[in-house]
XYZ file of C-alpha atoms in Angstrom:
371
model
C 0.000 0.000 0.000
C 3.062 1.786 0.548
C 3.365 2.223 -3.070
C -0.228 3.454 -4.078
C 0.174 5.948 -1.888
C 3.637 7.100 -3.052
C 1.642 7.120 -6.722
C -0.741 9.311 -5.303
C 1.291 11.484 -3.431
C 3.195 11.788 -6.626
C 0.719 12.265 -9.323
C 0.435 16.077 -10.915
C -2.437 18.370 -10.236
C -4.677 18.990 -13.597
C -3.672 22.416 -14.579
C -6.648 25.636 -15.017
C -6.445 24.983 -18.426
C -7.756 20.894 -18.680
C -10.352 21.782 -15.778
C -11.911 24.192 -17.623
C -11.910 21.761 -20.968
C -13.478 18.983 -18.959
C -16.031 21.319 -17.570
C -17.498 22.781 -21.186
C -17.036 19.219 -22.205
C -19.670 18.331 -19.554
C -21.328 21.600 -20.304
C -21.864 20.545 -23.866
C -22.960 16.967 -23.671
C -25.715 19.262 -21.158
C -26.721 21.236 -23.737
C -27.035 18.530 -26.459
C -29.303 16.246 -24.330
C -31.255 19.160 -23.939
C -31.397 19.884 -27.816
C -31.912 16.344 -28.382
C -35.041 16.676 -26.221
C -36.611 19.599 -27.285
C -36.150 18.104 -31.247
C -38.158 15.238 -30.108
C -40.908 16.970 -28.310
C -40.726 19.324 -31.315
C -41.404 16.138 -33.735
C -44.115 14.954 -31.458
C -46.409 18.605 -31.113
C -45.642 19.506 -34.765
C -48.791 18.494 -37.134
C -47.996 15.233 -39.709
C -47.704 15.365 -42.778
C -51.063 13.820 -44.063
C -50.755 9.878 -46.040
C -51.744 9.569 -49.391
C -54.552 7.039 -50.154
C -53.880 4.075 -51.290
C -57.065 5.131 -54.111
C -59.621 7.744 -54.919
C -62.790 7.776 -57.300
C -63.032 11.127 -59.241
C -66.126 11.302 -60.804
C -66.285 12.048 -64.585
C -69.025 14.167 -66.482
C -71.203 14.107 -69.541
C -69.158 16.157 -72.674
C -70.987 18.523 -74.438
C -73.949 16.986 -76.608
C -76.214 14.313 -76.509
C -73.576 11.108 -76.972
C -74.182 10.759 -73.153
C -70.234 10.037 -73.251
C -68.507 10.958 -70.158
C -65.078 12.010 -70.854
C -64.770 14.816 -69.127
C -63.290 15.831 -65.721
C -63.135 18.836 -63.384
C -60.555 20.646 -62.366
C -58.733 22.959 -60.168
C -55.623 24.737 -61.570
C -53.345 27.147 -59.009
C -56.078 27.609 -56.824
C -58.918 28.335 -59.894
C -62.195 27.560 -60.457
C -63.646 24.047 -61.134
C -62.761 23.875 -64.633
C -64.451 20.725 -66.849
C -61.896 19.952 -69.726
C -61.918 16.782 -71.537
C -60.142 13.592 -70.711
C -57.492 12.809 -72.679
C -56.221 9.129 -73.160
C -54.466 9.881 -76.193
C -52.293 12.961 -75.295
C -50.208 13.664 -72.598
C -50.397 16.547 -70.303
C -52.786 19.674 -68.633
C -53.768 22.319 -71.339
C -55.465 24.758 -69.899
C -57.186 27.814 -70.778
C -55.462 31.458 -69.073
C -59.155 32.414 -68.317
C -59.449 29.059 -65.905
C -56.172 29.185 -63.712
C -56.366 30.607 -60.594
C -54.043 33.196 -58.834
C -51.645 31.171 -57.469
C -49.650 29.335 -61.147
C -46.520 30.587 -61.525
C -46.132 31.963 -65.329
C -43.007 31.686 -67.482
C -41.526 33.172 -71.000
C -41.507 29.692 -72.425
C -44.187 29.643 -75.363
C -45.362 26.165 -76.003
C -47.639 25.049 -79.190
C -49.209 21.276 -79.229
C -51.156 20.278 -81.792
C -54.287 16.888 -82.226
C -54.888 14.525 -84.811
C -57.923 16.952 -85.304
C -56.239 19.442 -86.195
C -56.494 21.479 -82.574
C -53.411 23.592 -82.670
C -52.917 25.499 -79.276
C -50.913 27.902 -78.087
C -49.665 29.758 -74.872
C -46.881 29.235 -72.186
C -45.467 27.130 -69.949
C -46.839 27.598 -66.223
C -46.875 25.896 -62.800
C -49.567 24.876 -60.857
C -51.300 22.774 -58.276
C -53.562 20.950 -59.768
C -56.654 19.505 -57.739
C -59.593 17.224 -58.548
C -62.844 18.655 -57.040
C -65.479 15.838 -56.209
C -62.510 13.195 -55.392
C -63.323 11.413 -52.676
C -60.933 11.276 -50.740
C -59.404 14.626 -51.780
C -56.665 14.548 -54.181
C -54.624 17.050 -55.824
C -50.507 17.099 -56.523
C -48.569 18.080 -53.582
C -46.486 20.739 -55.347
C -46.640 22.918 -58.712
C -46.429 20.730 -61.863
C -46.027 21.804 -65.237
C -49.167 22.579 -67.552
C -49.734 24.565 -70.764
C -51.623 27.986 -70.019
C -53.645 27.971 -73.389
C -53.843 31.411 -75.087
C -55.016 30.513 -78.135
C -56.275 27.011 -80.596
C -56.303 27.656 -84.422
C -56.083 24.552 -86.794
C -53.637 23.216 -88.908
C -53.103 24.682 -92.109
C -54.604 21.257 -93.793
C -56.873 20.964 -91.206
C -59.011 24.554 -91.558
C -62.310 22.868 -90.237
C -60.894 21.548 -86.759
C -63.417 21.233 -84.130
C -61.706 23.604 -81.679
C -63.140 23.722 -78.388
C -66.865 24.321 -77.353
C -67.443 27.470 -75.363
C -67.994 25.092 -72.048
C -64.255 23.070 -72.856
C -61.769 24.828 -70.584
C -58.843 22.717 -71.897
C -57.375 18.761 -72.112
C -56.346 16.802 -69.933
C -53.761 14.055 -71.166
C -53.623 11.424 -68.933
C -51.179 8.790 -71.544
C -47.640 9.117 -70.859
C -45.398 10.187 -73.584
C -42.504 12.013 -72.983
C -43.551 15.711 -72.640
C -42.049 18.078 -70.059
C -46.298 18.838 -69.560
C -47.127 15.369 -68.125
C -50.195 13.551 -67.246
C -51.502 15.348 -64.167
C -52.381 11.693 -62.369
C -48.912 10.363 -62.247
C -47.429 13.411 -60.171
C -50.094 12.375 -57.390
C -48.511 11.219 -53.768
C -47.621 8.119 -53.204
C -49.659 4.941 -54.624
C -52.514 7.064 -56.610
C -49.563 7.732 -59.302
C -49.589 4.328 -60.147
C -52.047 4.279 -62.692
C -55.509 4.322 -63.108
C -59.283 2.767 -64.675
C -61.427 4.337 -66.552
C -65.081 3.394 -65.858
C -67.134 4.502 -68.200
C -68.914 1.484 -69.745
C -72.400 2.634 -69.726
C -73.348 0.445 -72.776
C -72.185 -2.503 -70.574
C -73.128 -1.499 -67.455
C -76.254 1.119 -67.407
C -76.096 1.856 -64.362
C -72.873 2.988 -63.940
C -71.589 6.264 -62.167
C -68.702 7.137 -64.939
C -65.560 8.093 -62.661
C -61.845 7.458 -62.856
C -60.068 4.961 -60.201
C -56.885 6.542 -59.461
C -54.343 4.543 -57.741
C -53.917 0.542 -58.601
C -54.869 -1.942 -56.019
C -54.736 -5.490 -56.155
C -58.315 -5.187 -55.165
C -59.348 -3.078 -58.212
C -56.922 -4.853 -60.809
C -58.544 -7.872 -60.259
C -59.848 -9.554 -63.519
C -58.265 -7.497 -66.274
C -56.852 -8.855 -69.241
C -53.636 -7.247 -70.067
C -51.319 -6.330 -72.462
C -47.873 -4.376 -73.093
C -46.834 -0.480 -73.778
C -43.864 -0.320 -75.670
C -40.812 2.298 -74.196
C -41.079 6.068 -75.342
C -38.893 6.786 -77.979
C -37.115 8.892 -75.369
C -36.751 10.047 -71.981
C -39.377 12.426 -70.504
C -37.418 15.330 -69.407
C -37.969 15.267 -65.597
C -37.122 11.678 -65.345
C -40.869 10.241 -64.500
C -41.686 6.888 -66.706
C -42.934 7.459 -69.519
C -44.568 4.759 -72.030
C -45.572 4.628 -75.631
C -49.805 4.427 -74.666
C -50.223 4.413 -78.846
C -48.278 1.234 -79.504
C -51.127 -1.799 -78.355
C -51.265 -4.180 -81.572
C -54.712 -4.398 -82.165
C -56.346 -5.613 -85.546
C -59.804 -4.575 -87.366
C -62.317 -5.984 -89.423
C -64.950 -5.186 -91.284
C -67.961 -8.028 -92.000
C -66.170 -10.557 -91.292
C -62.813 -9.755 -93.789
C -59.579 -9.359 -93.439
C -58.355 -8.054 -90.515
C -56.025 -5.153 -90.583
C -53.451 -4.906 -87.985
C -51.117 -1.714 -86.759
C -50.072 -0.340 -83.178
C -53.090 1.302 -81.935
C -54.357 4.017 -79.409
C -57.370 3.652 -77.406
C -58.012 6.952 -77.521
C -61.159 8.272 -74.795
C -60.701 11.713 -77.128
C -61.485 10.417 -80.306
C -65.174 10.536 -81.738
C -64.662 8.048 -84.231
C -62.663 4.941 -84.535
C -60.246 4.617 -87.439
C -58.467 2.098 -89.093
C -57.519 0.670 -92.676
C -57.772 -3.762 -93.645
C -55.766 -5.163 -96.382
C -59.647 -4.710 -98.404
C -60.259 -1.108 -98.107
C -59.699 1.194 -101.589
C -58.071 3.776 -102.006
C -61.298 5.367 -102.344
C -62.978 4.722 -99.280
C -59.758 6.560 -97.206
C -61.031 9.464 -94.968
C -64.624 8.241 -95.603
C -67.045 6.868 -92.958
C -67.247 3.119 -92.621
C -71.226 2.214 -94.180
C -73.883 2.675 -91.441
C -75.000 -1.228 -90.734
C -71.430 -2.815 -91.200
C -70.265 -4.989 -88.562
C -66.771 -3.392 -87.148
C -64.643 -5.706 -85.103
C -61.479 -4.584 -82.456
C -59.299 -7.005 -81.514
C -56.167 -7.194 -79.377
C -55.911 -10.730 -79.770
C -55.985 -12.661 -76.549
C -57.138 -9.659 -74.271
C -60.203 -8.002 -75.767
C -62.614 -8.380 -78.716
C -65.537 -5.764 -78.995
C -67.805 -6.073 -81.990
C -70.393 -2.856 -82.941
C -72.584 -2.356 -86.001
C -71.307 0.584 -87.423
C -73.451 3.710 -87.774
C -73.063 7.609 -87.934
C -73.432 9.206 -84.136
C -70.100 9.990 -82.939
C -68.890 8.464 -79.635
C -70.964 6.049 -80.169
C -70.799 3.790 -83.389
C -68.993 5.823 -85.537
C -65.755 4.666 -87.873
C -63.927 5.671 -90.838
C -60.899 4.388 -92.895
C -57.805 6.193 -92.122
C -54.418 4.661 -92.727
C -52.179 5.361 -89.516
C -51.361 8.666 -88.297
C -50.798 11.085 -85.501
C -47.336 12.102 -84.256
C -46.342 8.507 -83.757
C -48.596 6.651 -86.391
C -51.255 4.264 -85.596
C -54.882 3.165 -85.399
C -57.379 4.432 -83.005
C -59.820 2.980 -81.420
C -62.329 5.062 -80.866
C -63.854 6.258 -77.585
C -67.038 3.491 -78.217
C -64.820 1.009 -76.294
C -65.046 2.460 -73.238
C -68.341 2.221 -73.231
C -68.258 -1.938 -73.086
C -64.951 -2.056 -71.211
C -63.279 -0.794 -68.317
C -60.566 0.052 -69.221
C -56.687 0.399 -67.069
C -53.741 1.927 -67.242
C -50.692 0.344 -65.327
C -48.044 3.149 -65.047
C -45.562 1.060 -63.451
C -45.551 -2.176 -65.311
C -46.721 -0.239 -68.377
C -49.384 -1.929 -69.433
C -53.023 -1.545 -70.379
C -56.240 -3.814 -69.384
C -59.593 -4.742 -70.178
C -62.360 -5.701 -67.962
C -64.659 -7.598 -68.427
C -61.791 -10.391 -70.093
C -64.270 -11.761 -72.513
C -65.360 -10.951 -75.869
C -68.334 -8.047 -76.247
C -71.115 -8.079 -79.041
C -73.029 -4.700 -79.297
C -76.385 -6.525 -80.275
C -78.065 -3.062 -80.693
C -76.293 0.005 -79.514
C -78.616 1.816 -77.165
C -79.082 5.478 -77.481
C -77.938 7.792 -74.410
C -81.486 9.018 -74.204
C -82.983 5.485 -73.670
């Protein structure tokens, strides 16, 4: 023991300086805790951020006329009006009129022009906006500004001069396919899950008493019992680095009584009046001319859906014509008709599309809206 306390006896005194080093050292780790604390009480009184839905319904609305189509959609651009513009399958992207934003989009220099199959051409400038879906239930709407075209102005093509334009009541377009356009589809910059994709249910023919309305957000409860098949890859990145598929590239084939069928990539196209397609046994004649009232018309994507209509002259619903393929990236279309006998998805993620029901449909005798 003699030794131990020689060590101690021996041992130097800590100087001023390393006292006052271990005390702020203590004084620190103090202060830290204390931080530490007041963070996590901070966490726990401050408000959470809300969950997206898994899904949402947004209901849809009759378009203008007396097709009893419903293919339009409200809604709600940097803090706007409820603004009905029509629902887009075959474009890509929120085109707006100026006169329907609201205060709060965010304008730019950027002049933007994007023209339809129709012949729509429109014009006006890039803006931002949150964009919101009145009647959703739950609520939905993005969580920041996205990109949309402030429309200032649609003309037509020059070889176009008779384009349909927009009725007085059409505040703009919504795209919902996804091609790769700095404007994108409104529904895939949702939170969370609803981006996924979504159904469009507006199979009145099918169904009569259906409420029209888009499913937003695929489950594996409403997926169930679709028949699917494969977008091809856009031809190129879209710009913000969202997926982006080819929606106009389904191989689907068309008859006409029975003959040969004529096959191309095609659209199906909720924005289109008429269907349009070409066989191997249509004239050069009959191009850009309606398909005879009383024909039997036949879509096929072969192994996934079949629809057969008798062809006759009321837009939206039995209405064709012969077209070879066209648009910006060439094709048939479809024809809004076969959303009225199908419901029809749109897988963003696995990039595909589906039919429901996964049978074969025969339009017996095409009701009339008014029936």
């Amino acid at each position: 023991m003699a030794g131990l306390s020689q060590w101690r006896r021996s041992r130097p005194r800590a100087g001023s300086s390393e006292m006052v080093s271990r005390a702020a050292g203590i004084l620190t780790s103090i202060a830290l805790a204390g931080i530490a604390a007041w963070a996590t009480d901070a966490r726990a009184d401050a408000p959470s951020q809300p969950v997206a839905p898994e899904t949402a319904t947004i209901p849809l609305k009759a378009r203008p006329g007396d097709s009893g189509f419903h293919n339009f959609i409200a809604v709600e651009a940097g803090g706007g009006p409820p603004a009905d513009v029509l629902l887009d399958t075959g474009s890509t992207g929120l085109r707006i009129r100026a006169e329907a934003v609201g205060p709060a989009v965010r304008l730019t220099n950027t002049r933007l022009t994007y023209s339809y199959s129709s012949g729509n051409v429109l014009s006006g400038v890039l803006g931002y906006a949150i964009v919101a879906f009145p009647g959703a239930e739950p609520h939905v709407a993005t969580l920041k500004p996205i990109a949309i075209q402030v429309v200032q102005s649609v003309t037509c093509k020059p070889e176009k001069p008779k384009c349909p334009g927009w009725a007085p009541t059409q505040m703009g377009v919504m795209g919902v396919a996804y091609g790769p356009f700095a404007v994108f589809n409104p529904l895939a910059r949702l939170p969370g899950n609803l981006a996924s994709g979504f159904i469009v249910v507006a199979n009145d023919f099918a169904e009569p008493g259906v409420s029209p309305h888009l499913d937003v957000g695929l489950t594996p409860e409403n997926t169930q019992g679709y028949a699917r098949a494969p977008f091809a890859p856009a031809d190129r990145p879209q710009p913000d680095g969202l997926t982006a598929w080819n929606t106009k590239s389904i191989p689907a084939c068309f008859s006409v009584d029975g003959g040969r069928p004529g096959c191309f990539a095609t659209v199906f196209d909720t924005g289109a009046g008429n269907g349009s397609f070409e066989t191997p046994e249509t004239g050069r004649h009959q191009l850009g001319h309606q398909v005879p009232n009383g024909a039997i018309v036949t879509t096929e994507v072969p192994g996934v859906m079949k629809l057969t209509v008798k062809a006759g002259s009321r837009v939206w619903i039995d209405r064709y014509r012969y077209a070879p393929p066209h648009g910006s990236v060439k094709g048939f279309n479809s024809g809004g008709v076969v959303f009225r006998y199908y419901r029809i998805l749109f897988d963003a993620v696995r990039g595909e599309i589906g039919f429901s029901p996964n049978s074969p449909m025969q339009a017996r005798r095409t009701p009339h809206p008014a029936e």
